[in-house]
Short mmCIF file of C-alpha atoms (C1' of nucleotides) in Angstrom, two decimals:
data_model
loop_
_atom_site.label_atom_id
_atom_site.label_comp_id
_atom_site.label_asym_id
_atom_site.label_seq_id
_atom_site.Cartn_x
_atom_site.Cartn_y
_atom_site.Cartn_z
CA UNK A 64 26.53 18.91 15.63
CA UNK A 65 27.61 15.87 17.24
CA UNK A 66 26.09 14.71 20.88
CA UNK A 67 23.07 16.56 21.96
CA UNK A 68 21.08 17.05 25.35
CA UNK A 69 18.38 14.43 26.48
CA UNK A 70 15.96 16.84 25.86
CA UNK A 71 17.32 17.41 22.36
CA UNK A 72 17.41 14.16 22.23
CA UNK A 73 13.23 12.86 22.67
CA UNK A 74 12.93 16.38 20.42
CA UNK A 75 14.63 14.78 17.60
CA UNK A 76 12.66 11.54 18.11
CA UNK A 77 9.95 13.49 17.49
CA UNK A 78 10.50 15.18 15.04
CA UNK A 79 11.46 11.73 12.97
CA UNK A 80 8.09 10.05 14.14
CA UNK A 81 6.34 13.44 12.58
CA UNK A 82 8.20 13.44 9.69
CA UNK A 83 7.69 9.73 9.13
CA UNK A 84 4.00 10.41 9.86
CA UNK A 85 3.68 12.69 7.22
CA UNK A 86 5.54 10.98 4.55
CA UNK A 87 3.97 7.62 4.69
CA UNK A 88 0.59 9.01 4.43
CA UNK A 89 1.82 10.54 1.04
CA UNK A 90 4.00 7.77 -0.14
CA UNK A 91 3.23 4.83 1.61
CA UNK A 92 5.16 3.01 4.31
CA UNK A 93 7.12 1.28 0.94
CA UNK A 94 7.58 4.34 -0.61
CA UNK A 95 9.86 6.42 1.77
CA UNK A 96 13.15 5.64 2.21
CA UNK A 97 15.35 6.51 5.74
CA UNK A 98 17.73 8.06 3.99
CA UNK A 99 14.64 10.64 3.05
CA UNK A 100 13.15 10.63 6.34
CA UNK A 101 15.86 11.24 8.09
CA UNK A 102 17.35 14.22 5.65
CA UNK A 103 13.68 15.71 6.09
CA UNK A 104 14.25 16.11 10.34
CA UNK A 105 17.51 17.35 9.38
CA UNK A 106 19.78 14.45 10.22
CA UNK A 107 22.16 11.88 8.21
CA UNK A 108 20.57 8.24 7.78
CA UNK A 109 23.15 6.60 9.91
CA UNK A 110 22.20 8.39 13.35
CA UNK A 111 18.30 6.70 13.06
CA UNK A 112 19.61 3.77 14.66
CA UNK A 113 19.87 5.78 17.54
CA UNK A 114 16.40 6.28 18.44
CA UNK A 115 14.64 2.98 16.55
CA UNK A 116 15.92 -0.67 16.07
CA UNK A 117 14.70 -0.92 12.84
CA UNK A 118 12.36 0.77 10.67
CA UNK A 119 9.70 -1.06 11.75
CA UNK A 120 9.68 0.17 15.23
CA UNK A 121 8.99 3.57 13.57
CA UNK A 122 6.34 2.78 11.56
CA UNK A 123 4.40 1.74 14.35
CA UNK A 124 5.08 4.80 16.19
CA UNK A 125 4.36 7.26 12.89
CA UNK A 126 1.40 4.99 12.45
CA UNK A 127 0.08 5.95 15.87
CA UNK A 128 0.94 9.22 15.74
CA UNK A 129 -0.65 9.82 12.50
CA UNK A 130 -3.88 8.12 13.48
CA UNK A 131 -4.17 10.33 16.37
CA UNK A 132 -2.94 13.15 15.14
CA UNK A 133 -5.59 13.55 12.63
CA UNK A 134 -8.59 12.24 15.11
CA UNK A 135 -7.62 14.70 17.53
CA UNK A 136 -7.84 17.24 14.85
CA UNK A 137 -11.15 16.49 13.65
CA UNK A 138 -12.26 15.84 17.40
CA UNK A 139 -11.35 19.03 18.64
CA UNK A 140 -12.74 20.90 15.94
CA UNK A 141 -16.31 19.62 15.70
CA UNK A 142 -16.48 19.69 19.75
CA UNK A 143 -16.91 23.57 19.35
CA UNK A 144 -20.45 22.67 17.61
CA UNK A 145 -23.52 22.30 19.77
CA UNK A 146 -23.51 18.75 20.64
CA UNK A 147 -26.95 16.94 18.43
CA UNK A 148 -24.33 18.70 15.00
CA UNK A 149 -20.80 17.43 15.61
CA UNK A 150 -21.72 13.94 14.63
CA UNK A 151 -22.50 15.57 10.99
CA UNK A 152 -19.92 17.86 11.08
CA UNK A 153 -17.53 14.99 11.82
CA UNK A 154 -19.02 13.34 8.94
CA UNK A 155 -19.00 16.20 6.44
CA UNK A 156 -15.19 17.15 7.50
CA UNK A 157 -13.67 13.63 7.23
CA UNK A 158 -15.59 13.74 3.97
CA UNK A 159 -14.25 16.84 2.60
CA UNK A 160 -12.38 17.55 -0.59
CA UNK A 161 -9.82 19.17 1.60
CA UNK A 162 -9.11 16.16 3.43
CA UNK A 163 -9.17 14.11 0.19
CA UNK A 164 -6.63 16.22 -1.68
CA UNK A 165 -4.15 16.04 1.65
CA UNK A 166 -3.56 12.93 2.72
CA UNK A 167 -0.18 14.01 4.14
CA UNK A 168 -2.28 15.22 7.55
CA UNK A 169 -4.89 13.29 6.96
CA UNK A 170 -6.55 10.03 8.25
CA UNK A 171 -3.79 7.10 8.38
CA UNK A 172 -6.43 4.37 7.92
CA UNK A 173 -7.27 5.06 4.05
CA UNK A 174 -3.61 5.91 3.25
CA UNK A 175 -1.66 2.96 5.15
CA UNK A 176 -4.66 0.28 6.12
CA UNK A 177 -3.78 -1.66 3.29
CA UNK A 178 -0.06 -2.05 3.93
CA UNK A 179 -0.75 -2.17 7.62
CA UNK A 180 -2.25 -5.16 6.96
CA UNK A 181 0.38 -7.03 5.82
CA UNK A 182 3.16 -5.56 7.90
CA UNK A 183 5.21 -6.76 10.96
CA UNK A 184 3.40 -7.52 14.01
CA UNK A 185 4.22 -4.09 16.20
CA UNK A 186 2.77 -1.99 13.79
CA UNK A 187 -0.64 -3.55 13.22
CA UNK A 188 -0.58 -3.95 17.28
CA UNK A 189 -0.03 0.02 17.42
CA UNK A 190 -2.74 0.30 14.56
CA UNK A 191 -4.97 -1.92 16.39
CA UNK A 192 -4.42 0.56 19.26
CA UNK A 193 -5.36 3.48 17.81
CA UNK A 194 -8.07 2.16 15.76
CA UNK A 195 -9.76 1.49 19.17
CA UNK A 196 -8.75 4.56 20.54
CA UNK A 197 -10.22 6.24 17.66
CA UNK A 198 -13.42 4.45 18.05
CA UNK A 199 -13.89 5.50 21.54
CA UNK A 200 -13.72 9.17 20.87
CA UNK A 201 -16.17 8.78 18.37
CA UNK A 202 -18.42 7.06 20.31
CA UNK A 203 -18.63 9.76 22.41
CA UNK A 204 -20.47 11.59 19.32
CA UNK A 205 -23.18 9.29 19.32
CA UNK A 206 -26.39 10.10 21.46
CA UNK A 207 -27.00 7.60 24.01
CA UNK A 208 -29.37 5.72 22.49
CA UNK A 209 -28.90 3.32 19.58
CA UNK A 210 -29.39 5.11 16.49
CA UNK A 211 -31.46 4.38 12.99
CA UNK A 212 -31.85 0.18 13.53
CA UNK A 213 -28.24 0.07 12.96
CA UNK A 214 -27.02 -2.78 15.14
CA UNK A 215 -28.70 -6.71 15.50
CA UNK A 216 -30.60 -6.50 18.82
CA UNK A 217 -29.70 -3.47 21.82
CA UNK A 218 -26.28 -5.33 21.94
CA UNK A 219 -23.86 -3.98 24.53
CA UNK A 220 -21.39 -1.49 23.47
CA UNK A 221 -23.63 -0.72 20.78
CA UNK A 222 -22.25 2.85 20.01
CA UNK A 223 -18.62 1.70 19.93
CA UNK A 224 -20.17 -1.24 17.18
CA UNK A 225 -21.62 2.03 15.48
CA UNK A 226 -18.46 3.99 15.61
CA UNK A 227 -16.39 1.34 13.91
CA UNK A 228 -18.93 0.65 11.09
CA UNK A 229 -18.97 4.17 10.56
CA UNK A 230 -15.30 5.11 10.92
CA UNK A 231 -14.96 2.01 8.12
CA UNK A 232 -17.12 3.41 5.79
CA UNK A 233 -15.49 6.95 5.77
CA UNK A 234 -12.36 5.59 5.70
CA UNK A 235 -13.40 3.17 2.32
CA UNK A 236 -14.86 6.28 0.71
CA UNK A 237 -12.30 7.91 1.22
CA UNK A 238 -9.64 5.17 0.09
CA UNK A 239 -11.80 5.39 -3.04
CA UNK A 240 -12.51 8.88 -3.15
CA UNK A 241 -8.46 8.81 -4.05
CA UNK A 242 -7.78 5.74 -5.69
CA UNK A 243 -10.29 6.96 -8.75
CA UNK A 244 -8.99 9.50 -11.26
CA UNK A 245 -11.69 11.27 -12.41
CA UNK A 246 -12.83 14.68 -10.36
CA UNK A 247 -16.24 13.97 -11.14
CA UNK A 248 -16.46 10.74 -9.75
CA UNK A 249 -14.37 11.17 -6.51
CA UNK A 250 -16.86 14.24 -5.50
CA UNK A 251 -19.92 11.84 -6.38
CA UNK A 252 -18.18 9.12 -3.91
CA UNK A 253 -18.02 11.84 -1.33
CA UNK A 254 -21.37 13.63 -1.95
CA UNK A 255 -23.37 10.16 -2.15
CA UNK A 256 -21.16 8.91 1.09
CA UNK A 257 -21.69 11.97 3.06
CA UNK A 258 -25.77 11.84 2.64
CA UNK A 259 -26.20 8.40 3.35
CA UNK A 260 -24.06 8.55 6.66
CA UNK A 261 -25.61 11.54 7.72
CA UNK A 262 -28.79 10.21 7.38
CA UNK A 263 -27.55 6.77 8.99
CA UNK A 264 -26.00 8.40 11.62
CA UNK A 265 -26.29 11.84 12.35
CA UNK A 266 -30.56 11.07 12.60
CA UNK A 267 -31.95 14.92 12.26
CA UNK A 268 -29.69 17.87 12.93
CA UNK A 269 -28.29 17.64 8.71
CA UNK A 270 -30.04 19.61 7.39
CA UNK A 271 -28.65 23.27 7.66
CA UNK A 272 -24.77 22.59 8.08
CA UNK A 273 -22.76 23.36 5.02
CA UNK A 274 -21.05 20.89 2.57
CA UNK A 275 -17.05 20.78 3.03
CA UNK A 276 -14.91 22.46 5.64
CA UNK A 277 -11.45 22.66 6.38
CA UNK A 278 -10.18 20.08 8.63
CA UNK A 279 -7.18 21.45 10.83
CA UNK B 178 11.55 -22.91 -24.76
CA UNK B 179 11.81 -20.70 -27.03
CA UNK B 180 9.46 -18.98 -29.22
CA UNK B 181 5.81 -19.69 -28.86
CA UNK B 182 3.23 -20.04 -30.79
CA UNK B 183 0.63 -16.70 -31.34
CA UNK B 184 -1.88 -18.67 -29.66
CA UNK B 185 0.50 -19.68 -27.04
CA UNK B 186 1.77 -16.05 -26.50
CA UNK B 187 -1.86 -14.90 -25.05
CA UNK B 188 -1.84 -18.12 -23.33
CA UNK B 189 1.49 -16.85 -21.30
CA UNK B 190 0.16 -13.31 -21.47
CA UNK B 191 -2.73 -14.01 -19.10
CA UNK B 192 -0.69 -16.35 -17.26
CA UNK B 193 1.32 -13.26 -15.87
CA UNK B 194 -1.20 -10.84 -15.60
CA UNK B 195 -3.51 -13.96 -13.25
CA UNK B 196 -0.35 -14.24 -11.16
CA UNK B 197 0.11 -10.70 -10.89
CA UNK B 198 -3.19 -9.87 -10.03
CA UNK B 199 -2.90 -12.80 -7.16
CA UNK B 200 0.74 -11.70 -5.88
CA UNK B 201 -0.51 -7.74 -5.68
CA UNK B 202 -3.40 -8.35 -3.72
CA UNK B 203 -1.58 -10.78 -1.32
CA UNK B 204 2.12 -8.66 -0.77
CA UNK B 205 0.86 -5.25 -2.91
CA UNK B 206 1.93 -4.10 -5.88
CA UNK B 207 5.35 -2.52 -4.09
CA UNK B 208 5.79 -5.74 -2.54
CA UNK B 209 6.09 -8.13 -5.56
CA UNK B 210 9.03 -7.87 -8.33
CA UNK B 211 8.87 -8.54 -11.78
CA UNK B 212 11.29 -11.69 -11.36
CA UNK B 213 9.31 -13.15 -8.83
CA UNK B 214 5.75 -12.88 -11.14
CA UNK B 215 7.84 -14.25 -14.22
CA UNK B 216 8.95 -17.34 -12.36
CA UNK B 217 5.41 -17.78 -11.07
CA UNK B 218 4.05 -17.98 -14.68
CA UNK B 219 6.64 -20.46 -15.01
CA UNK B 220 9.34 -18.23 -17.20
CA UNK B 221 12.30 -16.28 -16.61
CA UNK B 222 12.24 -12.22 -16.06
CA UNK B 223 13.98 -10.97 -19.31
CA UNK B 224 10.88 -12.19 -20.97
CA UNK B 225 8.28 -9.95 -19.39
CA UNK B 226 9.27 -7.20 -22.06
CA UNK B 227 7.98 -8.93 -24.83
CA UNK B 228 4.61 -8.77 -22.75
CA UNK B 229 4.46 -5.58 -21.47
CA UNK B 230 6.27 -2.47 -21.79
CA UNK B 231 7.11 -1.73 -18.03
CA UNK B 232 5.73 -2.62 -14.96
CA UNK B 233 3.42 -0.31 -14.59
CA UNK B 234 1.57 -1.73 -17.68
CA UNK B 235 1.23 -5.21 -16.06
CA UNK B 236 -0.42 -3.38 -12.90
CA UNK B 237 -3.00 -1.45 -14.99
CA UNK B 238 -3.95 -4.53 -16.30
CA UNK B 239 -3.64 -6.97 -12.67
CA UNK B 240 -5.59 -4.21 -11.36
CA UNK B 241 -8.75 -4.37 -13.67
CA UNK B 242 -7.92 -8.43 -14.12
CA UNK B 243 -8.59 -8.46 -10.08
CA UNK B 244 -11.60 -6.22 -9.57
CA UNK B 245 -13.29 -8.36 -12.42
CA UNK B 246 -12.07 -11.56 -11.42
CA UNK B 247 -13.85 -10.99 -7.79
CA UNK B 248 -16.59 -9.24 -9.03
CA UNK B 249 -17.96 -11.71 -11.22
CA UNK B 250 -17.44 -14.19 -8.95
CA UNK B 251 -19.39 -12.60 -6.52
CA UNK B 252 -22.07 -11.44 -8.51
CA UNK B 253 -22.05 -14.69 -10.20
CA UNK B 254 -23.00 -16.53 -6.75
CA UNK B 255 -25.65 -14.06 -6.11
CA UNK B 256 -27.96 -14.20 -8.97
CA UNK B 257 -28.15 -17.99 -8.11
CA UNK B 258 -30.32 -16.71 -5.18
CA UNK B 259 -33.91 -15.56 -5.54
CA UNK B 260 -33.80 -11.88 -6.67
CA UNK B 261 -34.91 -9.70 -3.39
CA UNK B 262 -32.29 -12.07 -1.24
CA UNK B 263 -29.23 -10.75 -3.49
CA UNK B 264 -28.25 -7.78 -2.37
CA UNK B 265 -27.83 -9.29 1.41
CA UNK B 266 -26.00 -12.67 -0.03
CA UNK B 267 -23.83 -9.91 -1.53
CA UNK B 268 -22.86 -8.20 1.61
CA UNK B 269 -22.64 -11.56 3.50
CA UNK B 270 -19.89 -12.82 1.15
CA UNK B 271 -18.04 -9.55 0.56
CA UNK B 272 -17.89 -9.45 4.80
CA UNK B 273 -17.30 -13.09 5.49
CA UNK B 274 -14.18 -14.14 7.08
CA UNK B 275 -13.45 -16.29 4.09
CA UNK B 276 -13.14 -12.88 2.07
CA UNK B 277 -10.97 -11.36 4.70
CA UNK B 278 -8.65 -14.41 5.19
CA UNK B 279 -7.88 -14.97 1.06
CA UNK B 280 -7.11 -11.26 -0.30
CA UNK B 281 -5.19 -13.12 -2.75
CA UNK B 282 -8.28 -13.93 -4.61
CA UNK B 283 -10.58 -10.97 -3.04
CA UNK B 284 -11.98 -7.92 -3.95
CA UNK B 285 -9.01 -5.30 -5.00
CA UNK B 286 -9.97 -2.17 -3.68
CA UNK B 287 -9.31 -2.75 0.17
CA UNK B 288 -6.18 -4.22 -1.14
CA UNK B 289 -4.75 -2.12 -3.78
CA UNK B 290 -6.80 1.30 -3.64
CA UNK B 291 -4.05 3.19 -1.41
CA UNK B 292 -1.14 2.23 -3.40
CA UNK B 293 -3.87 3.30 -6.88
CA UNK B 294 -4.82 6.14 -5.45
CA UNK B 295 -0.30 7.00 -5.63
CA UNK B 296 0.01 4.79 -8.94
CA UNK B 297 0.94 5.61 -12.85
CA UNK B 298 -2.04 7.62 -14.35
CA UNK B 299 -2.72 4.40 -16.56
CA UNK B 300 -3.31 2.37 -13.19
CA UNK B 301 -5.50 4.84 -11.94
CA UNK B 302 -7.95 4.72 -15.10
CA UNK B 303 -7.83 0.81 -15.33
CA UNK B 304 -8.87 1.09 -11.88
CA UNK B 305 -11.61 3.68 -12.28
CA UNK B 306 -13.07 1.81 -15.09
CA UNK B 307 -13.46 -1.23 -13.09
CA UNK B 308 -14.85 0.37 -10.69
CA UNK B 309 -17.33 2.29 -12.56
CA UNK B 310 -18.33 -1.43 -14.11
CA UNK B 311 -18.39 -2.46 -10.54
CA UNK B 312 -20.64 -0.37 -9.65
CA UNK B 313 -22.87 -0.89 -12.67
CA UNK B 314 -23.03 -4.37 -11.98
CA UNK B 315 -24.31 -3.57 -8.22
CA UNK B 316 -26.84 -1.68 -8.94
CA UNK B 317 -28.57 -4.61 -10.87
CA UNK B 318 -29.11 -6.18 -7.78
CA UNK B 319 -30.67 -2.89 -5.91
CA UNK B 320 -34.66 -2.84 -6.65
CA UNK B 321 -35.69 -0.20 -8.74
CA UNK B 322 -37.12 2.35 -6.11
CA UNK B 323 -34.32 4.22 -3.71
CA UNK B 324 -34.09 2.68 -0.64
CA UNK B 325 -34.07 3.97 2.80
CA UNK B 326 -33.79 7.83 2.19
CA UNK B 327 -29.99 6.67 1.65
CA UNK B 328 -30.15 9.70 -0.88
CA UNK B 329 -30.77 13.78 -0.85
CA UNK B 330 -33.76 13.56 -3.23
CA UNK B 331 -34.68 10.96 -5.97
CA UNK B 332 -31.65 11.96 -8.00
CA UNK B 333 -30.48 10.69 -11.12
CA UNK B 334 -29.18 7.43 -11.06
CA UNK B 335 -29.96 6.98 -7.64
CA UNK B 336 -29.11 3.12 -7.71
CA UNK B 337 -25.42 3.59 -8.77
CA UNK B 338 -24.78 6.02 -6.48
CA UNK B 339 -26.45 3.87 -3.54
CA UNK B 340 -23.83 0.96 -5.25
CA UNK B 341 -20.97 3.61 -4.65
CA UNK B 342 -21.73 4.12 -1.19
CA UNK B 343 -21.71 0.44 -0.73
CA UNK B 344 -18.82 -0.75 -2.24
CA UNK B 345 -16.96 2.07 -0.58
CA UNK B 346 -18.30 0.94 3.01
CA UNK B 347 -17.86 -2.83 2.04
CA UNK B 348 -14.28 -1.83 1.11
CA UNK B 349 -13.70 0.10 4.10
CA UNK B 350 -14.89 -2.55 6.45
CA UNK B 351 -12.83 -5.17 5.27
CA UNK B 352 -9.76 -3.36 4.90
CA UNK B 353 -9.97 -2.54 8.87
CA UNK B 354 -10.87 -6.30 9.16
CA UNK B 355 -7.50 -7.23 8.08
CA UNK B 356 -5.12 -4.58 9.62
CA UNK B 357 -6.14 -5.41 12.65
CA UNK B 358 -3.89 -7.71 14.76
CA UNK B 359 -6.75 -9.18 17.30
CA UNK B 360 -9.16 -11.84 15.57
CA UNK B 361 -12.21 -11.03 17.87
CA UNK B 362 -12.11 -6.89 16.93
CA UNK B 363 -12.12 -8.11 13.61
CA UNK B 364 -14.95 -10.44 13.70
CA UNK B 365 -16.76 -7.55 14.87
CA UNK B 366 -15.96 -4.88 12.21
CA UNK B 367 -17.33 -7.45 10.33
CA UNK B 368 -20.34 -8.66 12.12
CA UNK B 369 -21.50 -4.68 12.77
CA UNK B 370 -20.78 -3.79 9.62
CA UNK B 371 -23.08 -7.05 8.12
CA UNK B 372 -25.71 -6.12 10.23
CA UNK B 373 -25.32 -2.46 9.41
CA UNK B 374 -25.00 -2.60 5.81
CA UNK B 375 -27.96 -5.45 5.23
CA UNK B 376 -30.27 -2.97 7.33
CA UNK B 377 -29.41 -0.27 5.50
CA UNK B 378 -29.21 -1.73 1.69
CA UNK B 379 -31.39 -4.79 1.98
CA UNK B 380 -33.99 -3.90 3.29
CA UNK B 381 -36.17 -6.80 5.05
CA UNK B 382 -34.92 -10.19 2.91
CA UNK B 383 -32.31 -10.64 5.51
CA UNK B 384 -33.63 -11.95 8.37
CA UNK B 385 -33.34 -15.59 7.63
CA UNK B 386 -30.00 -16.18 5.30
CA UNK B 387 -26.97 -17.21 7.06
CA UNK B 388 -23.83 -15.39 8.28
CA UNK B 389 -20.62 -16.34 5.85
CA UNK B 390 -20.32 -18.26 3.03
CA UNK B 391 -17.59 -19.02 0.82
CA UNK B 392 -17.07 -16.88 -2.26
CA UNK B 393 -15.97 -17.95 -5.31
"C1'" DT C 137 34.09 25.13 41.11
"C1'" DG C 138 37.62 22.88 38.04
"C1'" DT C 139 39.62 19.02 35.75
"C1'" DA C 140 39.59 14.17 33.50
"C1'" DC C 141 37.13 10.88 31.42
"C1'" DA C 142 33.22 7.97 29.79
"C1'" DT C 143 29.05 8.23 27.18
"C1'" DC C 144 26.53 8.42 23.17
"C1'" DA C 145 23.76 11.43 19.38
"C1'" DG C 146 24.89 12.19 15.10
"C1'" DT C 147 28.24 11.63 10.75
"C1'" DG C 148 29.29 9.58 6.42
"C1'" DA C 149 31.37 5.69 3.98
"C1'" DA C 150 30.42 1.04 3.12
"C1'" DC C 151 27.86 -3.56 3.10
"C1'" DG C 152 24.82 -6.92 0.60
"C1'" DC C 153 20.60 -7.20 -1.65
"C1'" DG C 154 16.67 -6.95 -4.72
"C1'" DC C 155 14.62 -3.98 -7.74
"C1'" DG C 156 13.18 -2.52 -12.87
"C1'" DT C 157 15.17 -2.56 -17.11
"C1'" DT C 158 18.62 -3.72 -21.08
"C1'" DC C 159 20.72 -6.66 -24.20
"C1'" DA C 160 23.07 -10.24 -27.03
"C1'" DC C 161 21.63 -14.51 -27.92
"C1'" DT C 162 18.78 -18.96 -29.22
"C1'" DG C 163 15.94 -21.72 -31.87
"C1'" DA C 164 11.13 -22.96 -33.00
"C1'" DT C 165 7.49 -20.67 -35.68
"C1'" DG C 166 5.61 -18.36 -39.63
"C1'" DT C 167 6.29 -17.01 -44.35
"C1'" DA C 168 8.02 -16.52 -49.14
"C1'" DC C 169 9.34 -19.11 -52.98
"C1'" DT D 298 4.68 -30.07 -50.54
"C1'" DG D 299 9.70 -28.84 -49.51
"C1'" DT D 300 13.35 -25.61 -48.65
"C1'" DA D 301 15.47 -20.99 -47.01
"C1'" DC D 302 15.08 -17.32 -44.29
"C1'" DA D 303 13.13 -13.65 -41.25
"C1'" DT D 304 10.71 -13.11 -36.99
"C1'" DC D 305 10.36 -12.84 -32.25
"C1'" DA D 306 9.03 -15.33 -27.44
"C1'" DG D 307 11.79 -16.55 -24.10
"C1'" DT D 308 16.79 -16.97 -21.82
"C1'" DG D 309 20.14 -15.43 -18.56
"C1'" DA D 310 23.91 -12.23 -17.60
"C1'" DA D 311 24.53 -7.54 -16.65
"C1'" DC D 312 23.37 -2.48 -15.71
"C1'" DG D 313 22.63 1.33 -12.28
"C1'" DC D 314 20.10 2.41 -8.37
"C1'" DG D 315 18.07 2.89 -3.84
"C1'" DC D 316 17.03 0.27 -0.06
"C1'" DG D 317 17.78 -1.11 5.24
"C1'" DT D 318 21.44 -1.75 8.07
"C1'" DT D 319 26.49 -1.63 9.96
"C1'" DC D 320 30.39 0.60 11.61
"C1'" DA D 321 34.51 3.37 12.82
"C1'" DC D 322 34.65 7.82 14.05
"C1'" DT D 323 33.76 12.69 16.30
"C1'" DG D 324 33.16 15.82 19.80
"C1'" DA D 325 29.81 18.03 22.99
"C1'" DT D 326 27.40 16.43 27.14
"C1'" DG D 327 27.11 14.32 31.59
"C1'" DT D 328 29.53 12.51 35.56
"C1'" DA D 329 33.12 11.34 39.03
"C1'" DC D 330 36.64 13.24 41.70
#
DNA sequence: TGTACATCAGTGAACGCGCGTTCACTGATGTAC
DNA sequence: TGTACATCAGTGAACGCGCGTTCACTGATGTAC
């Protein structure tokens, strides 16, 4: 298995950046190695300098790829809901038990925000990215109008301001949801989280739809 | 240098676990080595073992040493202020951009609570215990009636969950704040989320106190 | 289409480095007499 | 109170290990003729 096609190739790269994906949402950018990454898409450590410069270039592409890997996920899913529920279902997925106890496919920005923060400059410009990327999907949720007193005055932009406050606050609950190591506790974090931003947020249509779901 | 007094032992004791629980929130707790802490308490890294008996030990007790640390400082600050103006003074300085721009001497959870949530089982419940007292503490400065159907029904211990839900969203903001690579995105994570949060947890009092203050 | 050669994806050994931890040692402190 | 000795906080060299990165090499692919 020596040189490969060009196709083969960007498929390889691929498969790296998804493997990488995965892995640093369970392990944190720190805690995986190349050598592991590498061995995981099938390959020897020495050949990654093929595709990346350094390891940094690929976590900002895993980071990006894992931040819209998992928005697309939830996106996609709660757009097959009548339109005044995905907002809540949204909520109640990103909030699920599911999603807590796999953070390998889930949200990047709970698992990696904190070391984002403090890394090289390319990856918190790619996380910066998709953060606002992110946002704008989700403000798509929102109905038109400003929702629940939420924002200062009827400032413009006002649902992509609402999407970020909430995408924050799921994402800390979350982070917290985890960090904490009693069962108890992390499903009162998510139960208390989930009825306040439904209420916040998601205005009437709560009521009826069920507690957790699978996400993916 | 040699051997210390008993008195002078604790002395050194909380002289490493202060600098650790500086150096982890600024670089994380993967980020900083033993040696590096040791010389920053002013001694030499074979010692640390007559401290602690591995690292993880140190970080169990950083963790709770930082959440504390921040905590009562903040909380501190607060009840200076007139008692229905607290809980809004609290989520001005959590969200200021003094907060955001010193994590060395900030809140632990948007700095620590991914790598916790992968930690030793000890860091985990030195972690959970602080933030259980964080919590507590919190909910002193809610008034006694739930606020702003934030909750299902009255439930019990309505306050401390409402302080969950905070904390969480608090966390969550900030640590979006700081990935972030573009300073005007991040003023406005935290400028929504002010507005968002005082709305939502403190009620009317707000109106009138100022935007960021220096905590601590 | 067939042959000759350059390219380069992937291999695997090696690099320097910093990590957490260990260990023999030192000498001031604390204690027994 | 004064002396003799055990304790142990702190020193600094050394350990094995895994990290990110480099490099000479291989051989199938892509290209020029």
């Amino acid at each position: 298995m020596m040189r490969r096609t060009k196709q083969a190739k960007s498929e390889t790269h691929a498969r790296i950046v998804a493997a990488a994906a995965r892995r640093f949402r369970a392990k944190g950018i720190g805690g995986v190695g190349i050598a592991e990454l590498m061995s995981e898409a099938g390959l020897t450590h020495g050949g990654f300098y093929a595709h990346f410069g350094n390891k940094d270039a690929l976590v900002a592409e895993a980071c990006a790829g894992g931040m819209a890997q998992s928005r697309d996920g939830l996106i996609r899913h709660v757009r097959k809901a009548p339109a005044e529920q995905r907002l809540a279902r949204f909520i109640a997925l990103y909030l699920s038990a599911a999603h807590r106890d796999h953070p390998e496919t889930g949200c990047a920005m709970p698992t990696l925000g904190s070391e984002v923060a403090r890394a090289a400059p390319e990856v918190r410009a790619a996380f910066t990215e998709a953060f606002v990327d992110y946002c704008g999907e989700l403000a798509t949720l929102f109905p038109g109008v400003p929702v629940a007193g939420a924002l200062d005055e009827a400032a413009p932009d006002a649902a992509a301001d609402e999407a970020m406050v909430l995408l924050a606050g799921l994402a800390g609950s979350m982070l917290l949801a985890r960090a904490v190591d009693d069962p108890a506790l992390s499903e009162r974090i998510l139960h208390a989280s989930k009825a306040f931003y439904r209420a916040a947020f998601a205005g009437s249509g709560t009521t009826r739809s069920p507690g957790d779901e699978q996400p993916r």
